[in-house]
JSON list of C-alpha atoms in Angstrom, two decimals:
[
{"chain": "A", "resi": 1, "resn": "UNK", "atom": "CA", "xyz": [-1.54, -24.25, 56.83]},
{"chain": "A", "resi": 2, "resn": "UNK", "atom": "CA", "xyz": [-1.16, -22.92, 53.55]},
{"chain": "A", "resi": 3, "resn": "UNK", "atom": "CA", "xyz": [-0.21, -19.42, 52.64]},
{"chain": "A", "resi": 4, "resn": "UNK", "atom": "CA", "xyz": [-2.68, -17.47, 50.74]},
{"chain": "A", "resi": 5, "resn": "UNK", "atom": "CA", "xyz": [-1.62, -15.80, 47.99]},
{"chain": "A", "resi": 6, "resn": "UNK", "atom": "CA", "xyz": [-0.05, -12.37, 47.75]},
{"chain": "A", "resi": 7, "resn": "UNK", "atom": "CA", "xyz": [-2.09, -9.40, 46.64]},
{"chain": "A", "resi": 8, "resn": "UNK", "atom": "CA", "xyz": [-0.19, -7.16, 44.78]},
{"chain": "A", "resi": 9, "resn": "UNK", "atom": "CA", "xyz": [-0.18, -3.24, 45.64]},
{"chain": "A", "resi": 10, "resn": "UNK", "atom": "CA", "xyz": [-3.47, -2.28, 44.12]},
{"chain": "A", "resi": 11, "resn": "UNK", "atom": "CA", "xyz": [-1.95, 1.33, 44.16]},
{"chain": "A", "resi": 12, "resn": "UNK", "atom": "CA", "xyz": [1.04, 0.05, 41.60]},
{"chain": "A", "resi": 13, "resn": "UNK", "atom": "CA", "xyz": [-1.11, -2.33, 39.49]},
{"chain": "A", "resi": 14, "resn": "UNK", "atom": "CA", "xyz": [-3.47, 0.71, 38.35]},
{"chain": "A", "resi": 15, "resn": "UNK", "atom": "CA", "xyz": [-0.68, 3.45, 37.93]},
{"chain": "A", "resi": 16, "resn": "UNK", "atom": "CA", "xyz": [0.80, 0.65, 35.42]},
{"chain": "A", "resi": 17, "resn": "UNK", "atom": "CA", "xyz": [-2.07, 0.29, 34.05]},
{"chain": "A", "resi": 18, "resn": "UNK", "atom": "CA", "xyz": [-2.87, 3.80, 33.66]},
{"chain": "A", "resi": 19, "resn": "UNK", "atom": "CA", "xyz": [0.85, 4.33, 31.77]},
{"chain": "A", "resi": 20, "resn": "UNK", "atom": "CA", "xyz": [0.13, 1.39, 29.43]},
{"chain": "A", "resi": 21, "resn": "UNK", "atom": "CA", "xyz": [-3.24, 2.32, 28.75]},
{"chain": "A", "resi": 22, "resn": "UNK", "atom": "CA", "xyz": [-2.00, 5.77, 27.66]},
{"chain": "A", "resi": 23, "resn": "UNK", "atom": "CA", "xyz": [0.93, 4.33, 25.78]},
{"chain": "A", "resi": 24, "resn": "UNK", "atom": "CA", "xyz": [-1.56, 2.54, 23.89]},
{"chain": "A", "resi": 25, "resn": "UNK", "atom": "CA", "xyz": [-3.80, 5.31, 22.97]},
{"chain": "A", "resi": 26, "resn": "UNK", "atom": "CA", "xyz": [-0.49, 7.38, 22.19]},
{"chain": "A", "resi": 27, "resn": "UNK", "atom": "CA", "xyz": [0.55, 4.85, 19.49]},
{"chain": "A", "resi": 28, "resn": "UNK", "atom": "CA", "xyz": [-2.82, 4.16, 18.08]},
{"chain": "A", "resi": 29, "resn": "UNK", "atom": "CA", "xyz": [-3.12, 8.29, 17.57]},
{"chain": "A", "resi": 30, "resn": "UNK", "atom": "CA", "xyz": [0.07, 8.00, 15.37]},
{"chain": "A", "resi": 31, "resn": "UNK", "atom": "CA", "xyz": [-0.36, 5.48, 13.42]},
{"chain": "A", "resi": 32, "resn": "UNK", "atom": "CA", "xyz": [-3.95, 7.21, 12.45]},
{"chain": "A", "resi": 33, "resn": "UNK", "atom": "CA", "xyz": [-1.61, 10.03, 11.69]},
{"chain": "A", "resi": 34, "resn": "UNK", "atom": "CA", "xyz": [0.58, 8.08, 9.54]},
{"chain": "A", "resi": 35, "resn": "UNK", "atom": "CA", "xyz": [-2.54, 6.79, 7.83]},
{"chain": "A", "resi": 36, "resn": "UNK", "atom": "CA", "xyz": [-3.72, 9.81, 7.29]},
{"chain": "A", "resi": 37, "resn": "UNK", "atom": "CA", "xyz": [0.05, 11.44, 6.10]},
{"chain": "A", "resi": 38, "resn": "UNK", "atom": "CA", "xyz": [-0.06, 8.66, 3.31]},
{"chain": "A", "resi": 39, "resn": "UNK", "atom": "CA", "xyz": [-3.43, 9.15, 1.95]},
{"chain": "A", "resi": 40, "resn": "UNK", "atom": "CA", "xyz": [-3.41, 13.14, 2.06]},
{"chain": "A", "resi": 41, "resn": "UNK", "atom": "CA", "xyz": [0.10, 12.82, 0.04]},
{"chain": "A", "resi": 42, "resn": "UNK", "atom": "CA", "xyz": [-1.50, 10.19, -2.24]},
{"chain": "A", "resi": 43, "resn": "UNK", "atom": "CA", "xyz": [-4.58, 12.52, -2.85]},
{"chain": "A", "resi": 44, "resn": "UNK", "atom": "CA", "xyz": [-2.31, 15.59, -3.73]},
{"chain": "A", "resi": 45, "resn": "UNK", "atom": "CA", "xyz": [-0.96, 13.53, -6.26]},
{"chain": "A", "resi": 46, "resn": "UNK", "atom": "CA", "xyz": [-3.57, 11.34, -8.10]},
{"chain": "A", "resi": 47, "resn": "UNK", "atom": "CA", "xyz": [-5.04, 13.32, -11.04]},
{"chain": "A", "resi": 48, "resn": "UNK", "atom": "CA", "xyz": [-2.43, 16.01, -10.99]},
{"chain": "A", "resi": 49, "resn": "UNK", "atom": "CA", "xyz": [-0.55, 16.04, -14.93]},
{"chain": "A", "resi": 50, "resn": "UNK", "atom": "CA", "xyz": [2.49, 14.19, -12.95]},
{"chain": "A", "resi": 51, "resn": "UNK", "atom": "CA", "xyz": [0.50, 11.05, -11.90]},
{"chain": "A", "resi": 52, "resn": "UNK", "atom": "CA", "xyz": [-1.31, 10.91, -15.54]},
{"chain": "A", "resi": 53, "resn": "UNK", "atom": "CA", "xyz": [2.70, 11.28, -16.76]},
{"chain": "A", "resi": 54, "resn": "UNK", "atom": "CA", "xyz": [3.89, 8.54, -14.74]},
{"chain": "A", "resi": 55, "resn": "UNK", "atom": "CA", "xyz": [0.84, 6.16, -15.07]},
{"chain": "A", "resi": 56, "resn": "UNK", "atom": "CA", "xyz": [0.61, 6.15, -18.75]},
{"chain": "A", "resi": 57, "resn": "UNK", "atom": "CA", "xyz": [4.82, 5.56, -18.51]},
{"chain": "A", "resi": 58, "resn": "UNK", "atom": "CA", "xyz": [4.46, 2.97, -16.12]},
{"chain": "A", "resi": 59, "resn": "UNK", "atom": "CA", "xyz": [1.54, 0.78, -18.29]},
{"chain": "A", "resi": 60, "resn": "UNK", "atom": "CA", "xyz": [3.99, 1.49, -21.40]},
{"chain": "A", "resi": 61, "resn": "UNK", "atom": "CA", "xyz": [6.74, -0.03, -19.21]},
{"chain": "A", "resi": 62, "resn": "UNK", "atom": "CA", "xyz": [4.62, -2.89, -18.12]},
{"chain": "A", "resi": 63, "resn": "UNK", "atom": "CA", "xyz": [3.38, -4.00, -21.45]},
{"chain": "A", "resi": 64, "resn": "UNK", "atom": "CA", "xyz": [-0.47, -2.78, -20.27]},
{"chain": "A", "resi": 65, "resn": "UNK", "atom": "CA", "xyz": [0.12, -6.43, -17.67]},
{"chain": "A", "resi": 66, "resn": "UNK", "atom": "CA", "xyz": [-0.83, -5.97, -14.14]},
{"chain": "A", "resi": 67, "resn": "UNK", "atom": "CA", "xyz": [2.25, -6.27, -11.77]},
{"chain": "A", "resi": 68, "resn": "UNK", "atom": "CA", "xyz": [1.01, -9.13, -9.53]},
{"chain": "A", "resi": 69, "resn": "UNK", "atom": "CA", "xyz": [-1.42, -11.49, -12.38]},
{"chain": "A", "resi": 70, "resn": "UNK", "atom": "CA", "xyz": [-0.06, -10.44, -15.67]},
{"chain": "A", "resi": 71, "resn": "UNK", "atom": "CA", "xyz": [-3.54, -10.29, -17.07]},
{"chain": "A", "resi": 72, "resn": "UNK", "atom": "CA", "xyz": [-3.62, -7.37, -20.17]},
{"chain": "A", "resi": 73, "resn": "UNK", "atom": "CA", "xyz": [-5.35, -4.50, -18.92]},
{"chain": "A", "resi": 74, "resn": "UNK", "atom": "CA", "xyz": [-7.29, -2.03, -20.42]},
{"chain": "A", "resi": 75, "resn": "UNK", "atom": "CA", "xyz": [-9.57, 1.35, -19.15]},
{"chain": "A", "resi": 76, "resn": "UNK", "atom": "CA", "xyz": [-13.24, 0.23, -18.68]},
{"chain": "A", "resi": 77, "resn": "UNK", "atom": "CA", "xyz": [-16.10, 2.39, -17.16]},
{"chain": "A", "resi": 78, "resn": "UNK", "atom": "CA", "xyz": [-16.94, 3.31, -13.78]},
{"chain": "A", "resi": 79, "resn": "UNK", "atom": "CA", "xyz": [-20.20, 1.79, -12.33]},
{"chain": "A", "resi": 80, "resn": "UNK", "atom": "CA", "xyz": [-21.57, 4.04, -9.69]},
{"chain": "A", "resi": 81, "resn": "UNK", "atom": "CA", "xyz": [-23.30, 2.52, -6.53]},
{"chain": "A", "resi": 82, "resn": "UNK", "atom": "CA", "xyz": [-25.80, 3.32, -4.58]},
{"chain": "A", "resi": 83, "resn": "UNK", "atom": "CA", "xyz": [-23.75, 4.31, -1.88]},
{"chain": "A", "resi": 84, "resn": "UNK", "atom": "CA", "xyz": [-21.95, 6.44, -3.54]},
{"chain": "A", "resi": 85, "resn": "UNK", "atom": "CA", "xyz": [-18.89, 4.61, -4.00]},
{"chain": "A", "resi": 86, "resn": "UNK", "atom": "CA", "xyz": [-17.66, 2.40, -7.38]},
{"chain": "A", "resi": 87, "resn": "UNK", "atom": "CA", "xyz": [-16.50, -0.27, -8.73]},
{"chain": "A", "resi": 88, "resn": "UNK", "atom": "CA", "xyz": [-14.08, -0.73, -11.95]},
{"chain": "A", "resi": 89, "resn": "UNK", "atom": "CA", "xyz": [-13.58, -3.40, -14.51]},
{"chain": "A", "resi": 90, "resn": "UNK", "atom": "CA", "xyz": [-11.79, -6.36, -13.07]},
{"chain": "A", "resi": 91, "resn": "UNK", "atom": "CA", "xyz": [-8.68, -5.79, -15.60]},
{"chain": "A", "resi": 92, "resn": "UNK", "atom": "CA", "xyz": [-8.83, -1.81, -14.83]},
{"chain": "A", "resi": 93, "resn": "UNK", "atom": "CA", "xyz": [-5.24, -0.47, -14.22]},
{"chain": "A", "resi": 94, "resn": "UNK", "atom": "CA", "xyz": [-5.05, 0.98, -10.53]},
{"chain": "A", "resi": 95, "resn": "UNK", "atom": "CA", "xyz": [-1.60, 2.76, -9.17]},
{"chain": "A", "resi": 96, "resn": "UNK", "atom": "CA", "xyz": [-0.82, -0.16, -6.45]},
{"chain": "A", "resi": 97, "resn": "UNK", "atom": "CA", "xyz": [1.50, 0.85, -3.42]},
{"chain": "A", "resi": 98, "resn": "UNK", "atom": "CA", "xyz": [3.99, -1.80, -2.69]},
{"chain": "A", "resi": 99, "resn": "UNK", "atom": "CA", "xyz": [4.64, -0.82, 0.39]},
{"chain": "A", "resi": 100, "resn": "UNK", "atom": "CA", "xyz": [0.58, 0.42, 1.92]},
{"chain": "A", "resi": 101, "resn": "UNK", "atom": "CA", "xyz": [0.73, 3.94, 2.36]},
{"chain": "A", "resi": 102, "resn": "UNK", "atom": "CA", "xyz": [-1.14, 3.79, 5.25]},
{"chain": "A", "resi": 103, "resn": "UNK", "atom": "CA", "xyz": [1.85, 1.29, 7.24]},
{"chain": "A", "resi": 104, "resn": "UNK", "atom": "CA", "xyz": [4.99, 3.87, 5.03]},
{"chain": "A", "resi": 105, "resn": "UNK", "atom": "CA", "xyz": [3.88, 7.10, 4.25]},
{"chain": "A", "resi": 106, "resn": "UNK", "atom": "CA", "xyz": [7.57, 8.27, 3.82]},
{"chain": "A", "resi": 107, "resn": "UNK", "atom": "CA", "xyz": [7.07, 5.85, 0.71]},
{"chain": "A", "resi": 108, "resn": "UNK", "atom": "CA", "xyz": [3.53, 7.32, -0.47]},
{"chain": "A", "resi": 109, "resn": "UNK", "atom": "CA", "xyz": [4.88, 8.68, -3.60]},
{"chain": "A", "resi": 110, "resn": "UNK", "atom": "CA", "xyz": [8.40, 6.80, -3.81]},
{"chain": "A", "resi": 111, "resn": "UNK", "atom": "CA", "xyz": [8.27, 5.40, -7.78]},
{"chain": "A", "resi": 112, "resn": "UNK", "atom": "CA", "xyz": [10.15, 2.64, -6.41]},
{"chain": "A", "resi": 113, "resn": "UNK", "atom": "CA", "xyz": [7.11, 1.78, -4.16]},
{"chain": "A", "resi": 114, "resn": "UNK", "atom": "CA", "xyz": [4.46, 2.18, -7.24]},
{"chain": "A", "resi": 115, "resn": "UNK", "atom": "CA", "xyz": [3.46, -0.15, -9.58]},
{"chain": "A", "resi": 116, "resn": "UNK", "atom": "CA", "xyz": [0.43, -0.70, -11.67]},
{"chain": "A", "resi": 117, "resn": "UNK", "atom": "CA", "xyz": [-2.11, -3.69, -10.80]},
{"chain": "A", "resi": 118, "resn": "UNK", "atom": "CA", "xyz": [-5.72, -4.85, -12.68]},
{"chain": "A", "resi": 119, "resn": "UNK", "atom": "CA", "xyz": [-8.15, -3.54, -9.99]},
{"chain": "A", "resi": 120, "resn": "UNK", "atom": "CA", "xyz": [-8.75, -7.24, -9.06]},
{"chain": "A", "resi": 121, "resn": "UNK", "atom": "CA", "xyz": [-5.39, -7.30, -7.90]},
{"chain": "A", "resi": 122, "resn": "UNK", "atom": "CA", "xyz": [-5.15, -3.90, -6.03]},
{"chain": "A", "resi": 123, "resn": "UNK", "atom": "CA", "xyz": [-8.67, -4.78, -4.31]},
{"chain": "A", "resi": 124, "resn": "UNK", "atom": "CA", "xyz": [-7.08, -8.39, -2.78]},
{"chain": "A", "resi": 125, "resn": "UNK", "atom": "CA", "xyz": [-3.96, -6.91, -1.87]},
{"chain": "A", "resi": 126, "resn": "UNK", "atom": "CA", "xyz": [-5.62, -4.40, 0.39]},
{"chain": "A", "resi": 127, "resn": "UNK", "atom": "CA", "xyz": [-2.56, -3.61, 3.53]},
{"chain": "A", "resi": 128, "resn": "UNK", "atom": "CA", "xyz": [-1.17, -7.49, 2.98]},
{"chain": "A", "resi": 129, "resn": "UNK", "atom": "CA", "xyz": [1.97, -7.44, 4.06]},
{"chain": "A", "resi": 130, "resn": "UNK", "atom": "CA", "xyz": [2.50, -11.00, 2.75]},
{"chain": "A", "resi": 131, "resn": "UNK", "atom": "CA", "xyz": [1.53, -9.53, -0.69]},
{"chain": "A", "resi": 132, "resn": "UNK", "atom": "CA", "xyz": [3.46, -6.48, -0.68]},
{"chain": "A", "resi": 133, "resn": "UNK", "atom": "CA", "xyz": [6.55, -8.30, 0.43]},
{"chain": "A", "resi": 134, "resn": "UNK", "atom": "CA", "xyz": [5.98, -11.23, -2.76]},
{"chain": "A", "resi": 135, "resn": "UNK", "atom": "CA", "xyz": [5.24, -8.19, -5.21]},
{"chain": "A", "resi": 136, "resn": "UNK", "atom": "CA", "xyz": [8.35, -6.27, -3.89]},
{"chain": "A", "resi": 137, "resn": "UNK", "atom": "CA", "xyz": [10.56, -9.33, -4.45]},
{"chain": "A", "resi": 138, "resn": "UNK", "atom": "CA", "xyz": [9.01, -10.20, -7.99]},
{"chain": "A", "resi": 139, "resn": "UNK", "atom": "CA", "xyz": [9.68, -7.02, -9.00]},
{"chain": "A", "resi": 140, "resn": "UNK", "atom": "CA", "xyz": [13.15, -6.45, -8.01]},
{"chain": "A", "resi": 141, "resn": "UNK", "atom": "CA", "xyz": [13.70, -10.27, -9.29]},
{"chain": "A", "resi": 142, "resn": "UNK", "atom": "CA", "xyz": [13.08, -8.95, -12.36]},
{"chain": "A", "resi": 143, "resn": "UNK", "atom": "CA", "xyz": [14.84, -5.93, -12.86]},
{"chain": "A", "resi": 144, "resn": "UNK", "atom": "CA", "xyz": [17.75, -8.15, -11.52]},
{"chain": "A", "resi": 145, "resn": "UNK", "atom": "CA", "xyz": [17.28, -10.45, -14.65]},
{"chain": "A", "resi": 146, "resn": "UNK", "atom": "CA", "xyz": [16.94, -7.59, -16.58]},
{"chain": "A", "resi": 147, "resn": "UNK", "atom": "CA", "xyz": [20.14, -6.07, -15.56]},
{"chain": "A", "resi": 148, "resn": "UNK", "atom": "CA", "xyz": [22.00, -9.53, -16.19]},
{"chain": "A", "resi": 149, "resn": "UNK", "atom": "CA", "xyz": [20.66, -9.78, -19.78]},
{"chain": "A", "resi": 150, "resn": "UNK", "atom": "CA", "xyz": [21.74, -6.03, -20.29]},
{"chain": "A", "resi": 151, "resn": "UNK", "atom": "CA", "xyz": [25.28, -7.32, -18.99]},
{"chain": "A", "resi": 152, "resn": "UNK", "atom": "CA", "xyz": [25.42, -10.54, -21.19]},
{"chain": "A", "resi": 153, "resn": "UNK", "atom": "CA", "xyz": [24.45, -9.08, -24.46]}
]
């Protein structure tokens, strides 16, 4: 005769359940929190006299090249949608976050974490990890190289 198969304590099962299930809604409510930390920092910020200050420093820096394609940028105009949202000039300069704001907000307005990308760029990279983690090594690749030829001369 064969056995048939145990049935675990229906009493236990849910109660773990229950605790995961609630651990799980716990988490998602911080990250959302996070999210929302970076973007409310972020939003402080853009506009202000500072962020004009450090953008127009940061393109002079860059040589007016976006961070990730290298294509020249330049300001073009603003094309309004329907909706209500908008849409910029491929080769647009946009602040890019290395690091997504929404994953660090500790790092929201960290000019270590900032860098300026062609809206193209900014509008691929999205959250990408992958992305952020190429465009964080590029760039410290090159202020290593920079560094050297500093040294050598």
């Amino acid at each position: 005769m064969s056995e048939l198969p145990q049935i675990p304590d229906s009493d236990a099962t849910l109660a773990a359940a229950e605790i995961k299930f609630a651990q799980t809604q716990q988490l998602q409510k911080k990250l959302k929190q996070r999210r929302s930390d970076g973007k409310l920092l972020y939003e402080g910020w853009q506009g202000s006299q500072d962020w004009h200050n450090w953008r127009m420093q940061q393109l002079e820096r860059q040589n007016w090249k976006c961070a990730c394609c290298d294509i020249q940028m330049g300001f073009g105009e603003k094309t309004y949608l329907a909706n209500g949202d908008f849409m910029l000039e491929p080769q647009h300069p946009t602040v890019e976050h290395i690091l997504p704001k929404s994953l660090f907000p500790k790092l929201t307005l960290d000019r270590q974490n900032l860098v300026i990308t062609c809206w193209a760029c900014n509008k691929k990279k999205s959250n990408d990890m992958v992305s952020a983690s190429r465009l964080r090594h590029d760039l410290l690749k090159q202020k290593l190289n920079a560094h050297q030829q500093i040294d050598t001369e």
